CSV table of N, CA and C in Angstrom, one decimal:
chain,number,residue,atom,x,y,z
A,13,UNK,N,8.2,-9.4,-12.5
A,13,UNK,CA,9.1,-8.3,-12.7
A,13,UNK,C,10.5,-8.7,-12.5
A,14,UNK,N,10.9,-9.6,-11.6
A,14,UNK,CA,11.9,-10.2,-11.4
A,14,UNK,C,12.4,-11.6,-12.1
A,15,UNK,N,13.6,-12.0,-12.3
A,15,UNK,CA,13.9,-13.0,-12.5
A,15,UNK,C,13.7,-14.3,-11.6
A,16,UNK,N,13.1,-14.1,-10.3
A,16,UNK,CA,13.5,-14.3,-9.2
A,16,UNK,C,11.6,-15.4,-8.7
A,17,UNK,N,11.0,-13.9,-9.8
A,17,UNK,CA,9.7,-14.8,-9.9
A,17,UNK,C,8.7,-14.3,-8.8
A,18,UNK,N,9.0,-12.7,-8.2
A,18,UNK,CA,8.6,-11.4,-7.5
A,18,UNK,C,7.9,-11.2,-8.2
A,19,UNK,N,6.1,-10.8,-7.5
A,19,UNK,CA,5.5,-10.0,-8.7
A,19,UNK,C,5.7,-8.7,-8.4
A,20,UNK,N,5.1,-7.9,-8.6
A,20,UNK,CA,5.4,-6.6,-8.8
A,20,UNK,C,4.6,-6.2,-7.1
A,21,UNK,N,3.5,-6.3,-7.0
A,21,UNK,CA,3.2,-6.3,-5.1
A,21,UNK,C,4.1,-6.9,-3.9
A,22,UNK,N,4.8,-8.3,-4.4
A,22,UNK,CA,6.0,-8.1,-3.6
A,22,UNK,C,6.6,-7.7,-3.7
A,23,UNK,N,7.4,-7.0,-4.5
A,23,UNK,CA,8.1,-6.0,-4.9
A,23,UNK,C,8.1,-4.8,-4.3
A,24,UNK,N,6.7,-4.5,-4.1
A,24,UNK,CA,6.6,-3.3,-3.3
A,24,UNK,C,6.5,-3.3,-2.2
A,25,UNK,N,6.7,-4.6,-1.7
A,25,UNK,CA,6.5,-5.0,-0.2
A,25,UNK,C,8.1,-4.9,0.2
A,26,UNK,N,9.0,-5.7,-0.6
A,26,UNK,CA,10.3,-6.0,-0.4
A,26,UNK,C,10.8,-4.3,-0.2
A,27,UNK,N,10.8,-3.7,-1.3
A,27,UNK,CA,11.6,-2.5,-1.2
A,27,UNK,C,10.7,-1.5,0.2
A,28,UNK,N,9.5,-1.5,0.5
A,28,UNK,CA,8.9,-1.2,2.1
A,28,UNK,C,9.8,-1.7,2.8
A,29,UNK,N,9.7,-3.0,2.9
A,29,UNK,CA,10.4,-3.0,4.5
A,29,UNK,C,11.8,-2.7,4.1
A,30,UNK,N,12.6,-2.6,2.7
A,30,UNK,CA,13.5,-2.0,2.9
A,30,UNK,C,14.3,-0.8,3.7
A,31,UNK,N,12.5,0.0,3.1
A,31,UNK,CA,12.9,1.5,3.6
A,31,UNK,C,12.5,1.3,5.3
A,32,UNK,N,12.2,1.0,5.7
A,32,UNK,CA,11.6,0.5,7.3
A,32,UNK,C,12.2,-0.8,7.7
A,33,UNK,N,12.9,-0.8,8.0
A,33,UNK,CA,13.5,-2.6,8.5
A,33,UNK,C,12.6,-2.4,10.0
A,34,UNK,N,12.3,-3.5,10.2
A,34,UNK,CA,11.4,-3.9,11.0
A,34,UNK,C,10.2,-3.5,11.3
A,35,UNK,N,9.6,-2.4,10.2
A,35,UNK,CA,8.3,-2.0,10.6
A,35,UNK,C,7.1,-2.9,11.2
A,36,UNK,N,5.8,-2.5,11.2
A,36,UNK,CA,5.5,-3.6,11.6
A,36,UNK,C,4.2,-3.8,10.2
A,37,UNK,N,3.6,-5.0,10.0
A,37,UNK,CA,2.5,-5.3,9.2
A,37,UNK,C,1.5,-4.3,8.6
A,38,UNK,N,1.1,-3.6,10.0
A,38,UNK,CA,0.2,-2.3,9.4
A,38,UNK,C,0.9,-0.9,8.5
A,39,UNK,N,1.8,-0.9,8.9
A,39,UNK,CA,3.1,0.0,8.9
A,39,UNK,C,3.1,0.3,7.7
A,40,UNK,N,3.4,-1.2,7.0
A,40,UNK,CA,3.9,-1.4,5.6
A,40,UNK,C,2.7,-1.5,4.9
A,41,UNK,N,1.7,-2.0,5.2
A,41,UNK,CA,0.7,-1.8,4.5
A,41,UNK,C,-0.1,-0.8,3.9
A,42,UNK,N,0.1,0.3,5.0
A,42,UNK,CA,-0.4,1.4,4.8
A,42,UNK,C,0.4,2.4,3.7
A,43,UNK,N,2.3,2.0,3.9
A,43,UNK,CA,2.9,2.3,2.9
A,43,UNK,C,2.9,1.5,1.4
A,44,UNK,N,2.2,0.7,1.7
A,44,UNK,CA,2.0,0.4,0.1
A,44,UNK,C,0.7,0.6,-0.5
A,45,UNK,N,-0.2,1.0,0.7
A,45,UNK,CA,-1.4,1.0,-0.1
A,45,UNK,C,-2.5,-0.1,0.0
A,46,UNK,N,-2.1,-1.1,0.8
A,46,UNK,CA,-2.9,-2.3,0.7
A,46,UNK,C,-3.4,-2.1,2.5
A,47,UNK,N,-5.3,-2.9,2.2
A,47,UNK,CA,-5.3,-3.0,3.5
A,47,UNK,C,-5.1,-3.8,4.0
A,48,UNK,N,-5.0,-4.2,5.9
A,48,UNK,CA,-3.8,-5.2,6.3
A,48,UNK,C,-4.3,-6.5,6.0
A,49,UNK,N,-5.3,-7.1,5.4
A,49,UNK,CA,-5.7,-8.8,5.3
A,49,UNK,C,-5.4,-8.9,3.8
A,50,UNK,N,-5.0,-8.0,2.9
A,50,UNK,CA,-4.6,-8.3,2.0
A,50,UNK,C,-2.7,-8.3,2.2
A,51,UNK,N,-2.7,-7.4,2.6
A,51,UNK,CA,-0.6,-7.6,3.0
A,51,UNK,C,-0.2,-8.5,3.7
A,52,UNK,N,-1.4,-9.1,4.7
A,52,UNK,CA,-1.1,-10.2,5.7
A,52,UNK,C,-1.2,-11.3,4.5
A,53,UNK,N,-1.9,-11.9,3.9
A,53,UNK,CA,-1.7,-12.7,2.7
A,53,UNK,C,-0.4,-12.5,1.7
A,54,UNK,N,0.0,-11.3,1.2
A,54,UNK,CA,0.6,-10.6,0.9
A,54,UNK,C,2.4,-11.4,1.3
A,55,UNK,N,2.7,-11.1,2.5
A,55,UNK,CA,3.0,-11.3,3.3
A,55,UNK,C,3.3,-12.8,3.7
A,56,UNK,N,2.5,-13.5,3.7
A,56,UNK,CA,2.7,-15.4,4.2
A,56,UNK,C,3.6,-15.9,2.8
A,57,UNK,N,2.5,-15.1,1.1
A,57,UNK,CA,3.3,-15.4,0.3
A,57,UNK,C,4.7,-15.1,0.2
A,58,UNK,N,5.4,-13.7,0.7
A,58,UNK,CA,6.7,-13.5,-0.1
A,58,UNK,C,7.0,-14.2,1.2
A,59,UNK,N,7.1,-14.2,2.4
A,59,UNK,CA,7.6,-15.2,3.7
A,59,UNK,C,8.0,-16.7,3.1
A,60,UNK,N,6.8,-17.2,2.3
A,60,UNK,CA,7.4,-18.5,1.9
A,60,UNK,C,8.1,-18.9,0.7
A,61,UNK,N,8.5,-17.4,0.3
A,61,UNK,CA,9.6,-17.6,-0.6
A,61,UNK,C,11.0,-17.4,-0.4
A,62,UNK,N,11.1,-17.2,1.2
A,62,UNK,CA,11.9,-16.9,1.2
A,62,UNK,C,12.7,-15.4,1.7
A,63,UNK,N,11.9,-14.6,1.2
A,63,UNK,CA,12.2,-13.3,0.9
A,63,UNK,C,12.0,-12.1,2.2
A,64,UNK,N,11.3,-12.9,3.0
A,64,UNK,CA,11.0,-11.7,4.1
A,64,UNK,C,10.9,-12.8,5.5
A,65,UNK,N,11.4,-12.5,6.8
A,65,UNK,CA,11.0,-12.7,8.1
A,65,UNK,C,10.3,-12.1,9.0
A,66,UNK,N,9.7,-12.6,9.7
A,66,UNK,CA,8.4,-12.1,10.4
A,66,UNK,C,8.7,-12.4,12.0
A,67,UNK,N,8.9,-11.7,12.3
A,67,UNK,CA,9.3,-12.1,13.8
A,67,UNK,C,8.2,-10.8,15.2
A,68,UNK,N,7.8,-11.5,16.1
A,68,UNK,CA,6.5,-10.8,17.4
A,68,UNK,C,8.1,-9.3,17.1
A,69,UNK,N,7.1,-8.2,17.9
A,69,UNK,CA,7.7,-7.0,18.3
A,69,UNK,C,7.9,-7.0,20.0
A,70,UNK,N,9.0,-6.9,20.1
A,70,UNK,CA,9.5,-6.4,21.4
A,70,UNK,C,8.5,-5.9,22.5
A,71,UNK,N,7.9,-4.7,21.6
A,71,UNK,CA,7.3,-3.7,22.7
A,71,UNK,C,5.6,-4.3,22.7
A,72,UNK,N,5.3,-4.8,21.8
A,72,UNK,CA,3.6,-5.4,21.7
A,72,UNK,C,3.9,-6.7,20.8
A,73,UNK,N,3.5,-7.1,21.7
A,73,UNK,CA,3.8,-9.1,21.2
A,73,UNK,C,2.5,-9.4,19.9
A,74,UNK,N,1.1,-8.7,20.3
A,74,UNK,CA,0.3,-8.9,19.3
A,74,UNK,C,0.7,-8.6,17.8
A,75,UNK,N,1.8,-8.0,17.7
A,75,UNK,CA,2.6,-6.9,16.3
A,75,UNK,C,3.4,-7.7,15.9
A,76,UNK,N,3.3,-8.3,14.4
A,76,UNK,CA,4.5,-8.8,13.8
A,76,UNK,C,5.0,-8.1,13.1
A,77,UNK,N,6.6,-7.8,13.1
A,77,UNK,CA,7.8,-6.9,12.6
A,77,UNK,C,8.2,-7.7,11.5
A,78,UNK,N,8.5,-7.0,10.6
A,78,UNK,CA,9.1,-7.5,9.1
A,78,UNK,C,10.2,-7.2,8.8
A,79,UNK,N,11.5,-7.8,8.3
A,79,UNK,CA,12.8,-7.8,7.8
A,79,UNK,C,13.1,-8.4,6.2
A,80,UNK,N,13.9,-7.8,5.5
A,80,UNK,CA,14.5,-8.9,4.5
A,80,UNK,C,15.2,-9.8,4.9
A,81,UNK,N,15.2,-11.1,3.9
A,81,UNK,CA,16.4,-11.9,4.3
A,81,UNK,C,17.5,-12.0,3.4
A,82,UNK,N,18.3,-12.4,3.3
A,82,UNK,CA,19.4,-11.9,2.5
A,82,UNK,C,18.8,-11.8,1.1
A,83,UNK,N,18.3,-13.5,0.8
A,83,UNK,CA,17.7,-13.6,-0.4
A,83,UNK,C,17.2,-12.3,-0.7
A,84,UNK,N,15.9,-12.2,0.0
A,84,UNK,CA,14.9,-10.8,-0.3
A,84,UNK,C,15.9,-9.8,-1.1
A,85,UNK,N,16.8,-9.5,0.0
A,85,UNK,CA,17.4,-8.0,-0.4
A,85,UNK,C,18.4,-8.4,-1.8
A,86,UNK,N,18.9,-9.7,-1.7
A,86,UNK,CA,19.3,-9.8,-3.5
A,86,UNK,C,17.7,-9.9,-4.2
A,87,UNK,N,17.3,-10.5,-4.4
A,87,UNK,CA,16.0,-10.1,-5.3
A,87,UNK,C,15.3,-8.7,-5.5
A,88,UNK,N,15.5,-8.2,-4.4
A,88,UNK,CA,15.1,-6.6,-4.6
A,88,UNK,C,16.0,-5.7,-5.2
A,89,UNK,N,17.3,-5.9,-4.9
A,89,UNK,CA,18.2,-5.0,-5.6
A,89,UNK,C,18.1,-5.4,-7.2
A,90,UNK,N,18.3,-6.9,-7.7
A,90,UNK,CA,18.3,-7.6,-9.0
A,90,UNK,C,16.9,-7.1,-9.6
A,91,UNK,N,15.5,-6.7,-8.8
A,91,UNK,CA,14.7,-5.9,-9.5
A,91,UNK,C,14.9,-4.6,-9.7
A,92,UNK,N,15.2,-4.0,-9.2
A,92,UNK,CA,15.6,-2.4,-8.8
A,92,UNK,C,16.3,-2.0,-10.1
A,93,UNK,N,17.1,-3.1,-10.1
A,93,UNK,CA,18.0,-2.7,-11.2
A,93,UNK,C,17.4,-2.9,-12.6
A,94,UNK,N,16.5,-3.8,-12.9
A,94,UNK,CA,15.5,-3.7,-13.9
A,94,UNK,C,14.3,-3.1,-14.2
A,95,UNK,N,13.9,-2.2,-13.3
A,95,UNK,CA,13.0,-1.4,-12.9
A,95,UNK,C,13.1,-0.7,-14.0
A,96,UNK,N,13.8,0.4,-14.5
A,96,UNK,CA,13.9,1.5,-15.9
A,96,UNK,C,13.1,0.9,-16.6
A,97,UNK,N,13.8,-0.4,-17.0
A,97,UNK,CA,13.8,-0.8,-18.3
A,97,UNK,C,12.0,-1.3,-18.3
A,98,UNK,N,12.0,-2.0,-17.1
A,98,UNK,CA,10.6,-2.4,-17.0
A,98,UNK,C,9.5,-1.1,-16.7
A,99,UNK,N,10.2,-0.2,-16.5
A,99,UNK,CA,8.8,1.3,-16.6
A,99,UNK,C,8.9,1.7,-17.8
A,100,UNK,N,10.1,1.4,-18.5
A,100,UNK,CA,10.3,1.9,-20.3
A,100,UNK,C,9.0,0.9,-21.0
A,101,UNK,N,9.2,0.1,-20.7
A,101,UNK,CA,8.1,-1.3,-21.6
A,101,UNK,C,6.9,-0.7,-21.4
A,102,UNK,N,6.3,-0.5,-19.8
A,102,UNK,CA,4.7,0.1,-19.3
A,102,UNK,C,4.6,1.3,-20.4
A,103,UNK,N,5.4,1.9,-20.5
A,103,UNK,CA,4.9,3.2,-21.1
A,103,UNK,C,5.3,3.7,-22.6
A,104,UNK,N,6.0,2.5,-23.1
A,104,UNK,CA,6.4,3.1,-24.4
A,104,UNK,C,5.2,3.5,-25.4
A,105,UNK,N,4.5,3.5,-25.5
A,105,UNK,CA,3.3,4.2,-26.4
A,105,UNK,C,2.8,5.4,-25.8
A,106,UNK,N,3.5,6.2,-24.7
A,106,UNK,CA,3.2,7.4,-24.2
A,106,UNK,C,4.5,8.0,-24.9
A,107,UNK,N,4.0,9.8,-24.9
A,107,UNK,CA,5.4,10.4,-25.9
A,107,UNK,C,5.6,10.9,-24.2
A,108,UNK,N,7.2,11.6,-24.1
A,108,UNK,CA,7.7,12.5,-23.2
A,108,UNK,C,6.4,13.3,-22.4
A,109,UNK,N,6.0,13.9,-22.8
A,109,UNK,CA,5.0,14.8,-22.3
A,109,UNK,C,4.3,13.8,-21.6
A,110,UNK,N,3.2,12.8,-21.8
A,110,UNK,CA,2.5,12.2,-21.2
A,110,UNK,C,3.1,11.2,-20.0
A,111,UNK,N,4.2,10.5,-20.3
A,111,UNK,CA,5.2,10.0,-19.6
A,111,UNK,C,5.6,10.9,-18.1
A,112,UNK,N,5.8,12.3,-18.2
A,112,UNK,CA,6.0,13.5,-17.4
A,112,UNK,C,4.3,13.5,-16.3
A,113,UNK,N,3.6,13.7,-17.2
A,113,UNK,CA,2.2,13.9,-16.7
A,113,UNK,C,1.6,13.1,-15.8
A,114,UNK,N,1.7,11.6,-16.3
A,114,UNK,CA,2.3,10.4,-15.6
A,114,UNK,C,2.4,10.5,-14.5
A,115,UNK,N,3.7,10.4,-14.3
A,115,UNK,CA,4.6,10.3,-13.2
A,115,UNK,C,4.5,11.9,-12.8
A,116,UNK,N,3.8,12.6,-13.1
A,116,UNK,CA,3.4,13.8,-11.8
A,116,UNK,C,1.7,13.1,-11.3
A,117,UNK,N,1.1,12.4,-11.8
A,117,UNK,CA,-0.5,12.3,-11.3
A,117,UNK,C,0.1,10.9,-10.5
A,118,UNK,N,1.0,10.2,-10.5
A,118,UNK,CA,1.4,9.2,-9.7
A,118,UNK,C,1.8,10.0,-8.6
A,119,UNK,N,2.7,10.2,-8.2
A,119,UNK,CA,3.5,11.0,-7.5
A,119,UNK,C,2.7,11.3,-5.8
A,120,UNK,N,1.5,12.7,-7.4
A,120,UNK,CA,0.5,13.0,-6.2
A,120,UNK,C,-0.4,12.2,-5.6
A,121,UNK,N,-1.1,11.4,-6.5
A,121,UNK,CA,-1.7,10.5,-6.0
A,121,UNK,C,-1.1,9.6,-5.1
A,122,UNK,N,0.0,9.3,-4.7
A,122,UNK,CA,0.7,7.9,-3.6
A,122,UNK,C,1.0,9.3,-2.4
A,123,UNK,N,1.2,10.5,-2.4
A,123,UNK,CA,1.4,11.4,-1.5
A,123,UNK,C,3.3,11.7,-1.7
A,124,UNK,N,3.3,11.7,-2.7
A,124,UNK,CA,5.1,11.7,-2.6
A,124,UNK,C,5.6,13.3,-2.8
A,125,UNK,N,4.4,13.6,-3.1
A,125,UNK,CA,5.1,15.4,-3.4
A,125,UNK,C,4.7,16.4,-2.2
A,126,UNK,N,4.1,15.8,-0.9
A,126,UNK,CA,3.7,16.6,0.2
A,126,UNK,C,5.2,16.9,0.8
């Protein structure tokens, strides 16, 4: 999805801990949907790109907390910004209506309209 060479699950990892800087592993996993031995994999990958730090938590040492690194947050903005165009390509063979219908059964389904 990126030029950067992000697939699209780190992607959704990056812009997570965007929205949460420091959450912790479970945190973010459960905000993307993934369970935690898949985000922890998840996770080692975008870490050794570069793109995210992983540092113990303060209050429970067993808890690793997640941050961008600068990199990360240029890579995530540089996707963000190609996002449209890359949801324009997914769906161009849907008309308006279905495109709408879409992105209401997404919506519901990820919990975004509660």
């Amino acid at each position: 999805m990126s030029d950067e060479g992000a697939t699209s699950r780190q992607m959704a990892l990056l812009v997570a801990v965007h929205q949460m800087p420091g959450a912790s592993q479970s945190q973010v996993a459960q905000a993307i949907g993934l369970d935690l031995n898949t985000c922890s994999d998840l996770v080692a990958r975008t870490t050794a790109k570069g793109y995210l730090v992983r540092r113990r938590s303060e209050t429970d040492r067993r808890t690793f907390c997640l941050d961008l690194t600068e990199i990360g947050r240029e890579v995530m903005a540089a996707s963000v910004a190609v996002a449209p165009r890359y949801q324009a390509r997914l769906a161009e063979r849907l008309d308006k209506g279905e495109r709408e219908q879409l992105t209401a059964l997404l919506r519901k389904m990820l919990g975004f309209d509660e």
